[in-house]
Amino acid sequence: MLKVVALAGNPNVGKTTIFNALTGLRQHVGNWPGVTVEKKEGIMKYKDKEFLVIDLPGTYSLTAHSIDELIARNFILEGNADVIVDVIDSSCLMRNLFLTMEILEMGVKNVIIALNKIDLAEKKGVKFNFKKMRKVLGVPVVPTNAKEGRGIAELKKTIVEMAEGKITTNPVTPVYDEIIEREISHISEVLKETALAEKYNLRWLSIKLLTRDEEVIKLVLRHLGHEKMDEILQHISELEQHYKRSLDIIIANQKYEFIDSLIHQFVTHFAEHKETLSDQLDKLLAHPIYGIISLFIVFYFLFKFVFTVGTPMQEALDSFFASLGDSIGSYITNETLRGLVVDGIIGGVGAVLSFFPLVFLLFVAMAVLEDSGYMARAAVVMERAMRKFGLPGKSFIPMVLAFGCNVPAIMATRALDDERDRILTMLVNPLVPCSARMVVITFLAGVFFENHKALVAVSIYAISLGLALISALILGKFVIKGEESPFIIELPDYLIPSWKTVIIHSWERSKEFLRKAGTVILAGAVAIWYLSNYPQPVGTGLSYAEMIGKTLEPLTKLMGLDWKAAVSLIFGIIAKENVIATYGVIYGVGHTEEALISLMRQAMTPLQAFILALVTTLYLPCIATIAAIRTEGGTKWALVASLYNLLLATVVGILAYHLGLFILG
Amino acid sequence: MLMYVRLSQMREGESGIVVDIQGGAGARQRLLGMGITPGVRVWVIKSSRPGPIIVAVGTSRIALGRGIADKIIVRREL
C-alpha cells in the first residue's frame, strides 16, 4: 500500500498547480464514489519512493452543507491520509487560515502548510516571519510558488519526512470565549462515555454540535440516544438566546478573531487595501452591459480560434480514416470481416475520433478562461439572465461550449458546485446544437431553402435554444429536486494562465473522450454496422436497420418523415452528421454529393426537410454525449436525458409538421 | 442617512462593517467560510442593479446575488 498524501485548500489557491508539480503526468481523473465530484489522484516520486497524492475538492470550510466539503471532511476524519497538505494563498491569509483551523480542529497532527503564491503576496507588500509562523501554527510551513516550481522540492522533502514519522508537530487550535469553552468541555464530558471517544476528536464533535451540524447531530444521536441529545440541543438554544444569534456565526466570528491574533504574530507587513488592476478590469468585464458585450467578443474569438485551428485537423483526420479504411480493406479478403473493420470500426469510430481536435481545443480554450479568472466574471454577467430559467450564471459556460461539442460541455458542468444545478445543466445541454448538428442543419437548409437558408438555419437554432431554456424551467420545477442555490462566487485576481497547467488539464479531460471512443462508441459503431448489414445490406430493404426504420415509420410519418429518415436518425446517434451520410448509403450513391442532393430533393418537400433538420437537432444526443452524461451524472440521468430529448423531439416534430401543413395550406 | 442597511442597498465605493447575516444555514455557512462574518469590513467594488454586487473582503473579491446580499446587514461607514 502506498502512503497517501491529501491536498486540501480553498478554490483558486493554486492547488491544482501544486498537484501537477508533485505528480507530473502520472495522474488519473475519476469521480468520488457515488457522487459526481471530480477526484484526482496521482503518483508522487521521491528518490526511489512512491506516494499516492489525492486532490480533495477545493472548499472554504468543512461544514455539512455541501457535498464537496463533506467529501474533504470525511476523508480527513476517517484518517485516510498519511499526510495532509493544506495549500493556502498567502496573499489572502485570513480567509485561507479559516480552513486550516477547521482542519486542525479535527485533531489531526499530520498537516503541512504550503504557503502558495508567495511571490504575489510579496508583490502586494506582505512580509512573513516564516520561523515564527511555524512556531505559532505548530506545523511545517513551506513557502511555494507552484507556477514557477519554487518551494516544490522542499515541499516534497517535508511530505516524505512527515510520512515517515520524522516530524513532530504541535498544531494550534482555536480558543473561544469562556461561555463557548465551558459548553465544549461540558459536551465533551458527556461524549466521553460513548464509543465515539475512540474514533473521533471530542472537542471537534462538540464544536460541530454547537453549530448544529446535521451530520454530526446524526452521528452523535446514534450513540447518545434522544434524551441526552435533546438536553444538549436545549442547552444550545439557551446559548443562542444569550448571544441572540446562531452559534455558527459566533464560532466563526471567534475563529476569525483568533486567526487575526495569530497572523499578527508572524506577518510583519500587511498589504494595503486598495483598488487593484483586477477591480478596474471588473468595472468593465463584470458590468451588466459592457460585460455582456465583452462576453460575446471573448466567446466569438474563442470559437474562431477553435474552428480555425480545429476544422482543418478534423478534415485531415476524417480523410486519414477514410484512406486508412481503404488501405486496410484491400488486405482483407473476407467480405464480412472487411465490412466490419472498414465500415463498422474504422468508419464509425473514425467519425467520432475526427472530432478529437475540436474537443481538445475547446478544453484548452476553456482552461485558459478558467485559469485566467474570466470564468467567474462570465458567471457574474450571466447570472440574472440565466436565473430567470432556474439556471445559475455559471451554467452559461457549458451551454456555450455545447455549440462546439456537447461532450466537453457536459464535462464542464463539473465547475458547478451545486448538485441540482449540475444535473439540470447536463440535462438541457444536448438541446444546444453542436457543430456536428450544424453540418446537418446547414446542409438541409442549403439544399431545400436556397433563398432563405440563413433564416431556416437560424430558426432551428432559435427553436432548439428556446426549448433548452423552457426545459430548464420545467425540469427544474418538476423533475430535479432541490432548492436553487444562492449566488456566491469568489472573483480571483486575473492571472496569466500557466501553459503547463492548461495543457495537462485539457489532456486529462480529452483523454476521457478518447477512452470512450475505444469503448462505448466502438461498441455502438459495431452494433449499427451489424444492423445495417444483416441479414442483407442496407439498400436492399432487408437489413435490420431498414426493418426498424419501417417499424418506426408509423410514428415518424406523424412528423411527415418516412422510413429512410427513421434509419438516418438511428445512425445519427453515433455522430449526428451520419444523418446525411446514411441517405447516401440508402440511395446507393455513397459520398457523391450532387447525386444525393437531387435524389433528396425528389424524395422530400422543403417542409419535410425542415422537420428532419429540427428532429435531428432535438432527438437523442449522440453516443459520446450520452456516455459523458453517464460518467458525470450517472446512468439514471443519462436515461432521463435520452428519453426526455426523444419525447421532446417527437412532440415538437409532430406539432411543427402539422403547423407547417396548416400554414402552407 | 441610515446607519444600518442591507448590503444590497449599499452603493459603489461605500464601505461598512458586517453586523449580521440572516437567511438559511447553508448560505450563511458559505458566507462565513468565505470571510463574510460579523465584524468584518466590506467595501463595495461594484453594484449595478439588478446584477450581482461585488465586494472586497480583505484582499479577496466576492460576487453576491441580490437575494443573498439582502440577507447581510451592514453598519455603513460614513
XYZ file of C-alpha atoms in Angstrom, chain A residues 117-504:
388
model
C 1.521 32.343 -4.346
C 4.240 33.697 -2.106
C 5.518 35.887 -4.969
C 2.103 37.533 -5.268
C 1.938 38.232 -1.542
C 5.411 39.724 -1.582
C 4.454 41.884 -4.544
C 1.450 43.137 -2.605
C 3.829 44.113 0.196
C 3.115 41.284 2.662
C 6.116 40.142 4.669
C 6.323 36.985 6.732
C 8.472 35.703 9.536
C 8.401 32.045 8.456
C 10.188 30.755 11.525
C 7.666 32.433 13.778
C 4.834 31.190 11.596
C 5.956 27.562 12.012
C 6.169 28.055 15.748
C 2.788 29.781 16.066
C 0.911 27.287 13.889
C 2.813 24.301 15.234
C 3.122 22.586 11.838
C 5.657 22.788 8.990
C 5.159 25.756 6.661
C 6.701 25.660 3.175
C 6.562 28.842 1.078
C 5.854 27.931 -2.557
C 5.211 29.468 -5.921
C 3.934 26.390 -7.678
C 3.642 28.084 -11.043
C 7.379 28.579 -11.201
C 8.271 25.491 -9.208
C 9.629 27.441 -6.244
C 9.491 25.506 -2.975
C 8.263 22.261 -4.575
C 11.450 20.328 -3.783
C 11.258 21.367 -0.145
C 7.547 20.543 -0.022
C 8.229 17.038 -1.359
C 11.015 16.534 1.155
C 8.802 17.675 4.035
C 5.969 15.394 2.880
C 8.285 12.392 2.818
C 9.722 13.201 6.234
C 6.265 13.523 7.727
C 5.047 10.321 6.077
C 7.997 8.535 7.644
C 7.190 9.931 11.055
C 10.303 12.081 11.275
C 8.443 15.300 12.082
C 6.670 16.007 15.334
C 4.021 18.696 15.241
C 2.110 20.632 17.820
C -0.810 22.136 15.876
C -2.518 25.230 17.218
C -6.311 25.062 17.571
C -8.725 27.962 18.027
C -9.700 29.060 21.503
C -13.171 30.518 22.076
C -14.652 32.710 24.786
C -15.376 31.318 28.239
C -19.017 30.513 27.645
C -18.332 28.523 24.475
C -15.309 26.803 26.027
C -17.363 25.779 29.054
C -20.012 24.323 26.787
C -17.389 22.471 24.728
C -15.955 20.799 27.831
C -19.438 20.009 29.087
C -20.450 18.254 25.846
C -17.076 16.527 25.630
C -17.638 15.088 29.127
C -20.971 13.655 28.021
C -19.493 12.190 24.828
C -16.579 10.641 26.690
C -18.892 7.905 27.929
C -19.686 6.765 24.383
C -17.835 4.737 21.754
C -17.309 7.987 19.835
C -14.394 8.754 22.110
C -12.284 6.057 20.481
C -12.704 7.250 16.944
C -13.283 10.989 16.972
C -11.833 14.112 18.467
C -14.419 15.035 21.087
C -13.617 18.737 21.044
C -14.309 18.784 17.301
C -17.585 16.884 17.713
C -18.655 19.300 20.452
C -17.901 22.382 18.365
C -19.758 20.938 15.397
C -22.734 20.157 17.637
C -22.784 23.773 18.766
C -23.023 24.874 15.141
C -25.896 22.385 14.688
C -24.015 20.406 12.061
C -26.565 17.944 10.659
C -24.155 15.079 10.039
C -22.588 15.298 13.481
C -26.002 15.529 15.149
C -26.999 12.322 13.342
C -23.765 10.609 14.340
C -23.960 11.604 17.995
C -27.653 10.775 18.187
C -26.879 7.163 17.274
C -24.543 6.859 20.255
C -26.245 9.077 22.772
C -29.964 8.488 22.298
C -32.707 11.073 22.119
C -32.901 12.028 25.757
C -29.323 13.199 26.213
C -29.259 14.699 22.746
C -32.338 16.815 23.477
C -30.646 18.017 26.611
C -27.625 19.194 24.622
C -29.770 20.850 21.964
C -31.768 22.585 24.685
C -28.519 23.966 26.068
C -27.511 25.187 22.625
C -30.834 27.017 22.221
C -30.245 28.778 25.517
C -26.807 29.846 24.393
C -28.243 31.121 21.117
C -30.712 33.196 23.073
C -27.872 34.578 25.120
C -25.923 35.614 22.016
C -29.104 36.468 20.095
C -27.574 34.668 17.103
C -26.984 31.143 15.904
C -23.776 29.743 17.274
C -22.259 29.024 13.869
C -21.925 32.795 13.424
C -20.480 33.273 16.911
C -17.997 30.439 16.495
C -16.906 31.528 13.011
C -16.508 35.033 14.309
C -14.342 33.994 17.227
C -12.344 31.740 14.923
C -11.554 34.728 12.708
C -10.596 36.800 15.736
C -8.306 34.000 16.841
C -6.753 33.807 13.343
C -6.269 37.564 13.378
C -4.330 37.310 16.631
C -2.149 34.567 15.103
C -1.473 36.465 11.899
C -0.254 39.491 13.819
C 2.444 37.326 15.374
C 4.089 36.249 12.136
C 3.158 38.783 9.461
C 5.407 41.792 9.755
C 3.978 43.887 6.900
C 0.404 43.848 5.621
C -0.933 44.559 2.149
C -2.660 47.847 1.642
C -6.363 47.573 0.907
C -6.767 49.465 -2.301
C -8.311 49.172 -5.700
C -6.375 46.678 -7.792
C -5.944 46.252 -11.513
C -8.436 43.374 -11.329
C -11.008 45.712 -9.766
C -10.560 48.178 -12.598
C -10.946 45.438 -15.192
C -14.078 44.236 -13.431
C -15.677 47.651 -13.804
C -15.756 46.758 -17.484
C -15.899 42.955 -17.600
C -18.455 42.486 -14.810
C -20.613 45.416 -15.922
C -24.213 44.430 -16.751
C -23.992 45.886 -20.279
C -20.310 46.223 -21.222
C -19.764 42.875 -19.523
C -22.191 41.133 -21.854
C -20.657 42.808 -24.874
C -17.177 41.708 -23.767
C -18.528 38.227 -23.138
C -19.739 37.955 -26.716
C -16.422 39.205 -28.021
C -14.499 36.731 -25.861
C -16.602 33.780 -26.986
C -16.555 34.900 -30.597
C -12.761 34.742 -30.598
C -12.832 31.517 -28.638
C -14.868 29.759 -31.302
C -12.958 31.437 -34.082
C -9.752 30.048 -32.619
C -11.197 26.579 -32.052
C -12.698 26.261 -35.521
C -9.886 27.937 -37.437
C -7.324 25.628 -35.899
C -9.542 22.602 -35.356
C -11.572 22.238 -38.558
C -8.612 21.554 -40.897
C -7.381 18.998 -38.368
C -10.795 17.387 -38.242
C -10.980 17.186 -42.039
C -7.486 15.783 -42.211
C -8.334 13.112 -39.647
C -11.531 12.330 -41.488
C -9.743 11.675 -44.779
C -6.996 9.864 -42.903
C -9.540 7.389 -41.536
C -11.123 7.054 -44.980
C -7.824 6.166 -46.637
C -6.854 4.010 -43.667
C -10.090 2.093 -44.198
C -9.368 1.741 -47.910
C -5.830 0.533 -47.500
C -6.640 -1.895 -44.694
C -9.725 -3.041 -46.625
C -7.630 -4.044 -49.596
C -5.790 -6.591 -47.447
C -8.931 -8.265 -46.131
C -10.413 -10.815 -48.485
C -13.325 -11.916 -46.327
C -16.118 -9.531 -47.226
C -17.941 -9.671 -43.894
C -14.751 -9.028 -41.972
C -13.828 -6.201 -44.301
C -17.230 -4.593 -43.772
C -16.861 -4.876 -40.005
C -13.375 -3.415 -39.939
C -13.674 -0.757 -42.632
C -17.266 0.471 -42.270
C -18.005 -0.519 -38.729
C -14.883 0.053 -36.681
C -12.770 2.471 -38.718
C -15.752 4.290 -40.215
C -17.785 4.557 -37.006
C -15.047 5.219 -34.503
C -13.196 7.389 -37.020
C -16.249 9.623 -37.413
C -16.242 10.307 -33.694
C -12.462 10.421 -33.343
C -12.154 13.062 -36.035
C -13.842 15.390 -33.537
C -10.980 14.956 -31.109
C -9.064 18.096 -32.205
C -12.190 20.213 -31.673
C -12.818 18.669 -28.276
C -9.224 19.158 -27.186
C -9.091 22.772 -28.382
C -12.370 23.570 -26.656
C -10.874 22.231 -23.451
C -7.768 24.345 -23.969
C -9.860 27.474 -24.528
C -11.948 26.662 -21.502
C -8.934 26.008 -19.273
C -7.437 29.361 -20.335
C -10.653 31.178 -19.429
C -10.879 29.314 -16.146
C -7.283 29.788 -15.043
C -7.207 33.436 -16.079
C -10.116 34.115 -13.731
C -12.501 35.138 -16.508
C -14.983 32.273 -15.996
C -16.120 33.706 -12.664
C -16.827 37.054 -14.367
C -18.830 35.361 -17.132
C -20.933 33.760 -14.393
C -21.489 37.169 -12.769
C -22.564 38.772 -16.030
C -24.957 35.973 -16.979
C -26.318 35.298 -13.508
C -29.516 37.324 -13.828
C -30.496 36.187 -17.293
C -29.846 32.503 -16.559
C -31.585 32.653 -13.190
C -34.854 33.528 -14.921
C -34.822 29.985 -16.256
C -33.818 28.397 -12.977
C -30.181 28.021 -14.023
C -27.205 29.615 -12.264
C -24.938 32.053 -14.092
C -22.144 29.508 -14.065
C -24.144 27.156 -16.293
C -23.694 29.629 -19.130
C -20.225 28.226 -19.857
C -21.306 24.627 -20.538
C -24.195 25.966 -22.610
C -21.874 27.996 -24.814
C -19.279 25.228 -25.155
C -22.031 22.973 -26.441
C -22.110 24.945 -29.701
C -18.731 23.355 -30.331
C -19.297 19.910 -28.882
C -21.597 18.626 -26.151
C -19.011 16.257 -24.705
C -16.626 18.880 -23.264
C -19.700 20.921 -22.383
C -21.114 18.122 -20.237
C -17.714 17.677 -18.596
C -17.564 21.406 -17.918
C -20.624 21.102 -15.679
C -18.155 19.931 -13.038
C -17.416 23.577 -12.352
C -20.930 23.945 -10.895
C -20.739 23.311 -7.188
C -24.395 22.518 -6.608
C -25.658 19.039 -7.496
C -29.062 20.268 -8.650
C -27.567 22.916 -10.902
C -25.127 20.415 -12.314
C -27.738 17.793 -13.244
C -30.124 20.371 -14.657
C -27.432 21.907 -16.850
C -26.437 18.443 -18.051
C -29.998 17.515 -18.986
C -30.697 20.578 -21.118
C -27.207 20.783 -22.592
C -27.876 18.414 -25.548
C -30.515 20.882 -26.755
C -27.767 23.312 -27.662
C -26.883 22.321 -31.259
C -23.254 21.215 -31.570
C -21.042 21.656 -34.624
C -21.994 18.195 -35.957
C -25.656 19.169 -35.994
C -24.677 22.457 -37.568
C -23.440 20.379 -40.515
C -26.849 18.712 -40.912
C -28.786 21.931 -40.436
C -26.741 23.918 -42.939
C -26.757 21.053 -45.459
C -30.524 20.647 -45.435
C -31.124 24.384 -45.316
C -28.812 24.859 -48.295
C -30.388 22.088 -50.371
C -34.039 22.857 -49.724
C -34.150 26.575 -48.962
C -31.684 28.195 -51.287
C -33.148 31.661 -50.851
C -33.819 31.518 -47.146
C -31.152 29.160 -45.891
C -29.824 31.509 -43.213
C -33.318 32.203 -41.914
C -34.131 28.498 -41.773
C -30.875 27.629 -40.011
C -31.328 30.435 -37.501
C -34.918 29.424 -36.811
C -33.859 25.872 -35.998
C -31.206 27.190 -33.630
C -33.760 29.512 -32.056
C -36.326 26.743 -31.537
C -33.705 24.459 -30.023
C -32.263 27.088 -27.687
C -35.727 28.232 -26.689
C -36.627 24.652 -25.847
C -33.413 24.328 -23.812
C -34.396 27.279 -21.627
C -38.042 26.211 -21.297
C -36.889 22.682 -20.468
C -34.602 24.063 -17.765
C -37.566 25.835 -16.256
C -39.815 22.747 -16.397
C -37.239 20.128 -15.364
C -36.005 22.394 -12.579
C -39.522 22.666 -11.178
C -40.800 19.139 -11.572
C -38.051 16.608 -12.208
C -34.993 17.626 -10.240
C -35.466 18.232 -6.577
C -33.612 20.788 -4.554
C -33.508 24.486 -3.896
C -31.892 26.991 -6.184
C -28.536 27.819 -4.664
C -27.809 31.436 -3.744
C -25.231 33.126 -5.943
C -21.945 33.452 -4.070
C -18.734 33.310 -6.049
C -15.179 34.356 -5.437
C -13.576 36.545 -8.098
C -9.911 35.606 -8.128
C -7.339 38.114 -9.372
C -6.855 37.999 -13.132
C -3.777 35.942 -13.924
C -1.894 34.825 -16.986
C -2.520 31.067 -17.021
C 0.352 28.632 -16.778
C 0.595 26.745 -20.072
C 1.663 23.591 -18.332
C -1.473 23.526 -16.202
C -3.678 24.335 -19.193
C -2.222 21.551 -21.319
C -2.254 18.937 -18.551
